């Protein structure tokens, strides 16, 4: 394989491929030394995902972030002994300059939005590792962290800034580019680091940023360390943060083997997941196959199967598919979700995972599944679940139906096709009752029945029992339960209708309805902040020919329509 | 005065005037019968605020909503004996068709956004009256309520729908117009009425809406009543809702006398509030004068002074000024806020209000002040408070500085201008500690110190003591405290800099920073939902020449860019 083949550049038909591995990284150096891993940014300015820009000063594009995502995942699965991840830079005087501005300026609106969504998810994944994996992220800013570079640090639990009289932290997006920091910066500054809002306002308008003493006084960083003692201080802090972790020292990781995938123009196939793309209808039909075998007997068996273990394998495939379709198939606006297999086996795997979740590997798999379903929740596609005979919407796979905007469950069977089939059933299991919360902190079941405690209690009461269409509809677990006579027509209308609506309005509708109830820092980032950023990205003051984003670096000032909206 | 003079149409220089009174209403009929008021919609289709559209089927524009706002306010102050407000329609078969679509289609982006903001505030004000005034709103839908018409009903505590085989409730914005319901509908459907999200999704895509039985089964309405028993059922429900109210039956209202206002191109003056408009700099300098006299001795004195009572008078003026500037002065992007007067007197008025707030009138005044400051929080203008000698930032007026994005407090005095002046002081009072919460449910002080309990406790500890600049800065109550030498330069840079930034990015920044911490239904409506709607309003799929909003009613289908963003 030649060198250029190793860059995660756009694959055939210009598609972005999210699969990579450390040997192919162009932008990061990952090293592991006992309980401390170092993830050092060293962006290759000539290895951008697209042409037309150079990734100077450790600025990043989607390709850089794909590698970061891969590294964070591998650390969790392949290096269970790691307790602290030190995020730093190989370059002198610069930690990271944030998202590449020429890339942003040239990118279409949808690309910018998609890019920000993925980087947000990756940063959320780092916080999830700190909180739930015992792999705590430490930002060791050995140089300036500006914009998205500082936002990367904000996703870490502890921020150290070198005191060299030149290194600063900054959020210069507003003054320089006329947009907002796009990866959660505003929210994390006030909601996570508790910087006072008037100071946060000052900080976000000061393009040159703040240096050590003031940055520390305002809690923008946790400590400022002189260069002579830098290495030692970082090592000490890494050890200290790691000492709080309960990661087992002697655990052996599993290998995230290359994901087998066939990608065509109208079909994406993995081992357990397939997707049929219908460009005419604007839909993708995704089918997730349940396990073909019974689960192993215990946690040791999970480790022995490694990446082949069905829940892990299917989650990796679904994760990759979501990213692929989101990035590469913008015009396929409706995802129809099906499952096929034995629901009892799905529940058996769920039970094994939950019984083993005191162990690091089962814990990782459950959290990975949680994060993957969270991706679905923030995916700007209409999700319709079809529950038919032969499906296995039970426990962890039932979450797919609960994540959908609407679900249809066949009452009875398809009389012509298979009159002797067993009618479809759905079964709630323990996986639906806690381990897979949404970004709002509630389970999908709790969100579904928000404010209706009786309905929630009735559903919980039914856990463990296969429910036919009538029972599932009665309990509110599915939207509609048509019979064979009405099925085709009802489903067809729902899917066709969806394709006829404004894609933008659907995105806004779904972004609001999927998150009933409470908000968290995460939903504020994905809902409130992202929506404002999308609006700003779309405005002439940013993206028009005279807008700040397009004018940056040209020597010309942006021309603003001064009307406040 | 001729008939046309009575319409709250655009005043001189095309400005919108928010002042009106029942005798001038063109669109509503307000009647009071003991404890029950009826607010009946009867929109005059020829009396739109602008030309180019007809307000058919009780559709509304800003002019209609200005009257609604006025009526809600007057009911609270002028009719304290009212316990239930029945919202209904004079027209046959139609309650309200929502915002006028031709008006929306023709309106510039800023107008749409501003219009939605005000209508949101008015509906929030109805909920505030139900919750805090003992004036409970009852929606008596004697005909179809579609779009904003149904959203108006959602702002009521109880929704009755007539069962006449034709009347429905609907949210047809998405299927018909390619936008979202703009006044909180999506959020209220799931978060207030607890409609299941998949049903809510179905409802919001079904342009023809849902009739009685299903609307009731899904909790979109509370009850469906046949026509023959309609009047009696409404009367019974009104009585029942009113019976929960603690409104005094024998209270005498005060009159909200016409607000004296001089409005010029570069100056707005009321009795206590003045605003100097600097179009060159893009700023407004707002000065609020403290009370000229000591407060009356007791609650009876408040009633005797009525609309002249300083806190009520100053709040009415500030409220009108905010609405005027927001709507009519889009290019004045920074509001510089000053006060002038005796801080002790401000605190004395605050004490009287809080001591009297068991009584209906003081209670109303405090809630009105609360709502007015909430308007400030969602105003898309940069707010900078200047605290100088002679100012009275104490208690209720200190909230202005706490609402600001930044505040500057002079350390010492202006040596040249007035060397013998008393240096400025700020004083926290009980008004800062609870009665004036923001939309997020926290006080501005709690939001300011979100996550920093020690700082919050220290500030509370200092309540009641006048604090000089050093002390205020130390406690974190002001952003910066420059002295005479640095003052002009620092303030000038802050204000000029603000005018140089992207107005859109500032709006997004402020909308995020002002609401640190928890979210409520109200912040979800103003933050999450509004931001998505603004984005959609700005997209070609809605507002472009081929967009759904522009194509509506032309017989042509909208042309959508099908890319999902």
PDB file of C-alpha atoms in Angstrom, chain B residues 366-502:
ATOM      1  CA  UNK B 366     -42.681  42.646  41.341  1.00  0.00           C
ATOM      2  CA  UNK B 367     -43.734  40.095  38.718  1.00  0.00           C
ATOM      3  CA  UNK B 368     -43.970  42.815  36.086  1.00  0.00           C
ATOM      4  CA  UNK B 369     -40.438  43.903  36.942  1.00  0.00           C
ATOM      5  CA  UNK B 370     -39.364  40.275  36.723  1.00  0.00           C
ATOM      6  CA  UNK B 371     -40.876  39.897  33.264  1.00  0.00           C
ATOM      7  CA  UNK B 372     -39.341  43.142  32.070  1.00  0.00           C
ATOM      8  CA  UNK B 373     -35.869  42.075  33.117  1.00  0.00           C
ATOM      9  CA  UNK B 374     -36.490  38.738  31.412  1.00  0.00           C
ATOM     10  CA  UNK B 375     -37.112  40.700  28.232  1.00  0.00           C
ATOM     11  CA  UNK B 376     -33.695  42.210  28.666  1.00  0.00           C
ATOM     12  CA  UNK B 377     -32.125  38.755  29.026  1.00  0.00           C
ATOM     13  CA  UNK B 378     -33.478  37.641  25.647  1.00  0.00           C
ATOM     14  CA  UNK B 379     -32.800  40.923  23.895  1.00  0.00           C
ATOM     15  CA  UNK B 380     -30.316  40.555  21.076  1.00  0.00           C
ATOM     16  CA  UNK B 381     -28.302  43.615  21.981  1.00  0.00           C
ATOM     17  CA  UNK B 382     -25.052  43.835  23.888  1.00  0.00           C
ATOM     18  CA  UNK B 383     -25.713  45.242  27.333  1.00  0.00           C
ATOM     19  CA  UNK B 384     -23.015  47.248  29.071  1.00  0.00           C
ATOM     20  CA  UNK B 385     -23.640  48.791  32.478  1.00  0.00           C
ATOM     21  CA  UNK B 386     -21.720  51.875  33.574  1.00  0.00           C
ATOM     22  CA  UNK B 387     -21.628  52.477  37.299  1.00  0.00           C
ATOM     23  CA  UNK B 388     -20.544  56.019  38.016  1.00  0.00           C
ATOM     24  CA  UNK B 389     -20.816  58.536  40.848  1.00  0.00           C
ATOM     25  CA  UNK B 390     -24.406  59.647  41.281  1.00  0.00           C
ATOM     26  CA  UNK B 391     -25.779  56.297  40.142  1.00  0.00           C
ATOM     27  CA  UNK B 392     -28.203  54.127  42.089  1.00  0.00           C
ATOM     28  CA  UNK B 393     -27.390  50.537  41.212  1.00  0.00           C
ATOM     29  CA  UNK B 394     -28.956  49.088  44.319  1.00  0.00           C
ATOM     30  CA  UNK B 395     -31.450  46.267  44.770  1.00  0.00           C
ATOM     31  CA  UNK B 396     -33.931  46.146  41.915  1.00  0.00           C
ATOM     32  CA  UNK B 397     -31.845  48.542  39.812  1.00  0.00           C
ATOM     33  CA  UNK B 398     -28.652  46.580  40.459  1.00  0.00           C
ATOM     34  CA  UNK B 399     -30.316  43.795  38.485  1.00  0.00           C
ATOM     35  CA  UNK B 400     -29.648  45.917  35.408  1.00  0.00           C
ATOM     36  CA  UNK B 401     -25.911  45.594  35.972  1.00  0.00           C
ATOM     37  CA  UNK B 402     -26.259  41.894  36.716  1.00  0.00           C
ATOM     38  CA  UNK B 403     -28.232  41.447  33.494  1.00  0.00           C
ATOM     39  CA  UNK B 404     -25.514  43.209  31.503  1.00  0.00           C
ATOM     40  CA  UNK B 405     -22.930  41.316  29.500  1.00  0.00           C
ATOM     41  CA  UNK B 406     -20.285  43.468  31.132  1.00  0.00           C
ATOM     42  CA  UNK B 407     -20.200  46.161  33.754  1.00  0.00           C
ATOM     43  CA  UNK B 408     -17.713  48.897  34.477  1.00  0.00           C
ATOM     44  CA  UNK B 409     -17.584  50.609  37.859  1.00  0.00           C
ATOM     45  CA  UNK B 410     -15.534  53.729  38.395  1.00  0.00           C
ATOM     46  CA  UNK B 411     -13.000  53.411  41.189  1.00  0.00           C
ATOM     47  CA  UNK B 412     -12.997  56.814  42.838  1.00  0.00           C
ATOM     48  CA  UNK B 413     -14.395  59.861  41.090  1.00  0.00           C
ATOM     49  CA  UNK B 414     -13.992  61.832  37.879  1.00  0.00           C
ATOM     50  CA  UNK B 415     -11.277  64.156  39.137  1.00  0.00           C
ATOM     51  CA  UNK B 416     -11.824  66.870  36.550  1.00  0.00           C
ATOM     52  CA  UNK B 417     -15.600  66.853  36.371  1.00  0.00           C
ATOM     53  CA  UNK B 418     -16.537  66.493  40.014  1.00  0.00           C
ATOM     54  CA  UNK B 419     -13.693  65.820  42.422  1.00  0.00           C
ATOM     55  CA  UNK B 420     -15.933  66.151  45.462  1.00  0.00           C
ATOM     56  CA  UNK B 421     -18.525  63.628  44.323  1.00  0.00           C
ATOM     57  CA  UNK B 422     -19.316  60.605  46.386  1.00  0.00           C
ATOM     58  CA  UNK B 423     -17.731  57.560  44.660  1.00  0.00           C
ATOM     59  CA  UNK B 424     -20.208  55.114  43.195  1.00  0.00           C
ATOM     60  CA  UNK B 425     -21.450  52.241  45.310  1.00  0.00           C
ATOM     61  CA  UNK B 426     -23.530  49.189  44.522  1.00  0.00           C
ATOM     62  CA  UNK B 427     -25.755  47.533  47.074  1.00  0.00           C
ATOM     63  CA  UNK B 428     -27.275  44.099  46.987  1.00  0.00           C
ATOM     64  CA  UNK B 429     -30.734  43.860  48.485  1.00  0.00           C
ATOM     65  CA  UNK B 430     -33.443  41.263  48.915  1.00  0.00           C
ATOM     66  CA  UNK B 431     -34.639  41.966  45.383  1.00  0.00           C
ATOM     67  CA  UNK B 432     -31.419  40.388  44.112  1.00  0.00           C
ATOM     68  CA  UNK B 433     -31.877  37.262  46.168  1.00  0.00           C
ATOM     69  CA  UNK B 434     -35.026  35.659  44.854  1.00  0.00           C
ATOM     70  CA  UNK B 435     -38.024  37.655  43.663  1.00  0.00           C
ATOM     71  CA  UNK B 436     -36.645  38.398  40.190  1.00  0.00           C
ATOM     72  CA  UNK B 437     -35.550  35.047  38.763  1.00  0.00           C
ATOM     73  CA  UNK B 438     -34.372  34.647  35.196  1.00  0.00           C
ATOM     74  CA  UNK B 439     -36.042  32.263  32.763  1.00  0.00           C
ATOM     75  CA  UNK B 440     -33.656  29.525  33.929  1.00  0.00           C
ATOM     76  CA  UNK B 441     -35.217  29.616  37.387  1.00  0.00           C
ATOM     77  CA  UNK B 442     -32.125  31.126  39.020  1.00  0.00           C
ATOM     78  CA  UNK B 443     -31.535  34.668  40.151  1.00  0.00           C
ATOM     79  CA  UNK B 444     -29.046  36.673  38.118  1.00  0.00           C
ATOM     80  CA  UNK B 445     -26.707  36.416  41.072  1.00  0.00           C
ATOM     81  CA  UNK B 446     -27.008  32.610  41.124  1.00  0.00           C
ATOM     82  CA  UNK B 447     -26.458  32.439  37.383  1.00  0.00           C
ATOM     83  CA  UNK B 448     -23.447  34.715  37.700  1.00  0.00           C
ATOM     84  CA  UNK B 449     -21.853  32.486  40.298  1.00  0.00           C
ATOM     85  CA  UNK B 450     -23.142  29.210  38.856  1.00  0.00           C
ATOM     86  CA  UNK B 451     -21.011  26.414  40.271  1.00  0.00           C
ATOM     87  CA  UNK B 452     -19.150  28.744  42.638  1.00  0.00           C
ATOM     88  CA  UNK B 453     -21.079  28.517  45.875  1.00  0.00           C
ATOM     89  CA  UNK B 454     -18.427  30.300  47.889  1.00  0.00           C
ATOM     90  CA  UNK B 455     -18.597  33.377  45.686  1.00  0.00           C
ATOM     91  CA  UNK B 456     -22.383  33.326  45.867  1.00  0.00           C
ATOM     92  CA  UNK B 457     -22.311  33.076  49.658  1.00  0.00           C
ATOM     93  CA  UNK B 458     -19.792  35.916  49.915  1.00  0.00           C
ATOM     94  CA  UNK B 459     -21.975  38.143  47.771  1.00  0.00           C
ATOM     95  CA  UNK B 460     -25.091  37.333  49.773  1.00  0.00           C
ATOM     96  CA  UNK B 461     -23.148  38.054  52.933  1.00  0.00           C
ATOM     97  CA  UNK B 462     -22.464  41.552  51.664  1.00  0.00           C
ATOM     98  CA  UNK B 463     -26.137  42.335  51.040  1.00  0.00           C
ATOM     99  CA  UNK B 464     -27.300  45.623  52.490  1.00  0.00           C
ATOM    100  CA  UNK B 465     -23.841  47.227  52.531  1.00  0.00           C
ATOM    101  CA  UNK B 466     -22.892  49.854  49.955  1.00  0.00           C
ATOM    102  CA  UNK B 467     -19.853  48.455  48.162  1.00  0.00           C
ATOM    103  CA  UNK B 468     -17.250  50.625  46.524  1.00  0.00           C
ATOM    104  CA  UNK B 469     -15.592  49.634  43.274  1.00  0.00           C
ATOM    105  CA  UNK B 470     -12.789  47.637  44.864  1.00  0.00           C
ATOM    106  CA  UNK B 471     -15.182  45.676  47.041  1.00  0.00           C
ATOM    107  CA  UNK B 472     -17.637  45.096  44.207  1.00  0.00           C
ATOM    108  CA  UNK B 473     -14.871  43.870  41.916  1.00  0.00           C
ATOM    109  CA  UNK B 474     -13.461  41.653  44.643  1.00  0.00           C
ATOM    110  CA  UNK B 475     -16.884  40.085  45.167  1.00  0.00           C
ATOM    111  CA  UNK B 476     -17.317  39.607  41.428  1.00  0.00           C
ATOM    112  CA  UNK B 477     -20.342  41.885  41.155  1.00  0.00           C
ATOM    113  CA  UNK B 478     -18.804  44.029  38.424  1.00  0.00           C
ATOM    114  CA  UNK B 479     -16.566  43.050  35.553  1.00  0.00           C
ATOM    115  CA  UNK B 480     -13.981  45.811  35.693  1.00  0.00           C
ATOM    116  CA  UNK B 481     -13.277  48.696  38.039  1.00  0.00           C
ATOM    117  CA  UNK B 482     -10.998  51.166  36.262  1.00  0.00           C
ATOM    118  CA  UNK B 483     -10.106  54.488  37.796  1.00  0.00           C
ATOM    119  CA  UNK B 484     -10.536  57.946  36.349  1.00  0.00           C
ATOM    120  CA  UNK B 485      -7.336  57.675  34.312  1.00  0.00           C
ATOM    121  CA  UNK B 486      -8.360  54.488  32.514  1.00  0.00           C
ATOM    122  CA  UNK B 487     -12.135  54.850  32.487  1.00  0.00           C
ATOM    123  CA  UNK B 488     -12.737  56.679  29.210  1.00  0.00           C
ATOM    124  CA  UNK B 489     -10.327  54.528  27.255  1.00  0.00           C
ATOM    125  CA  UNK B 490     -11.562  51.202  28.650  1.00  0.00           C
ATOM    126  CA  UNK B 491     -15.208  52.007  28.199  1.00  0.00           C
ATOM    127  CA  UNK B 492     -14.667  53.479  24.757  1.00  0.00           C
ATOM    128  CA  UNK B 493     -12.775  50.401  23.574  1.00  0.00           C
ATOM    129  CA  UNK B 494     -15.393  48.044  24.944  1.00  0.00           C
ATOM    130  CA  UNK B 495     -18.212  49.902  23.225  1.00  0.00           C
ATOM    131  CA  UNK B 496     -16.407  50.497  19.934  1.00  0.00           C
ATOM    132  CA  UNK B 497     -15.153  46.949  19.790  1.00  0.00           C
ATOM    133  CA  UNK B 498     -18.666  45.640  20.264  1.00  0.00           C
ATOM    134  CA  UNK B 499     -19.816  47.675  17.279  1.00  0.00           C
ATOM    135  CA  UNK B 500     -17.081  46.136  15.140  1.00  0.00           C
ATOM    136  CA  UNK B 501     -18.038  42.506  15.736  1.00  0.00           C
ATOM    137  CA  UNK B 502     -20.461  40.393  13.766  1.00  0.00           C
TER     138      UNK B 502
END
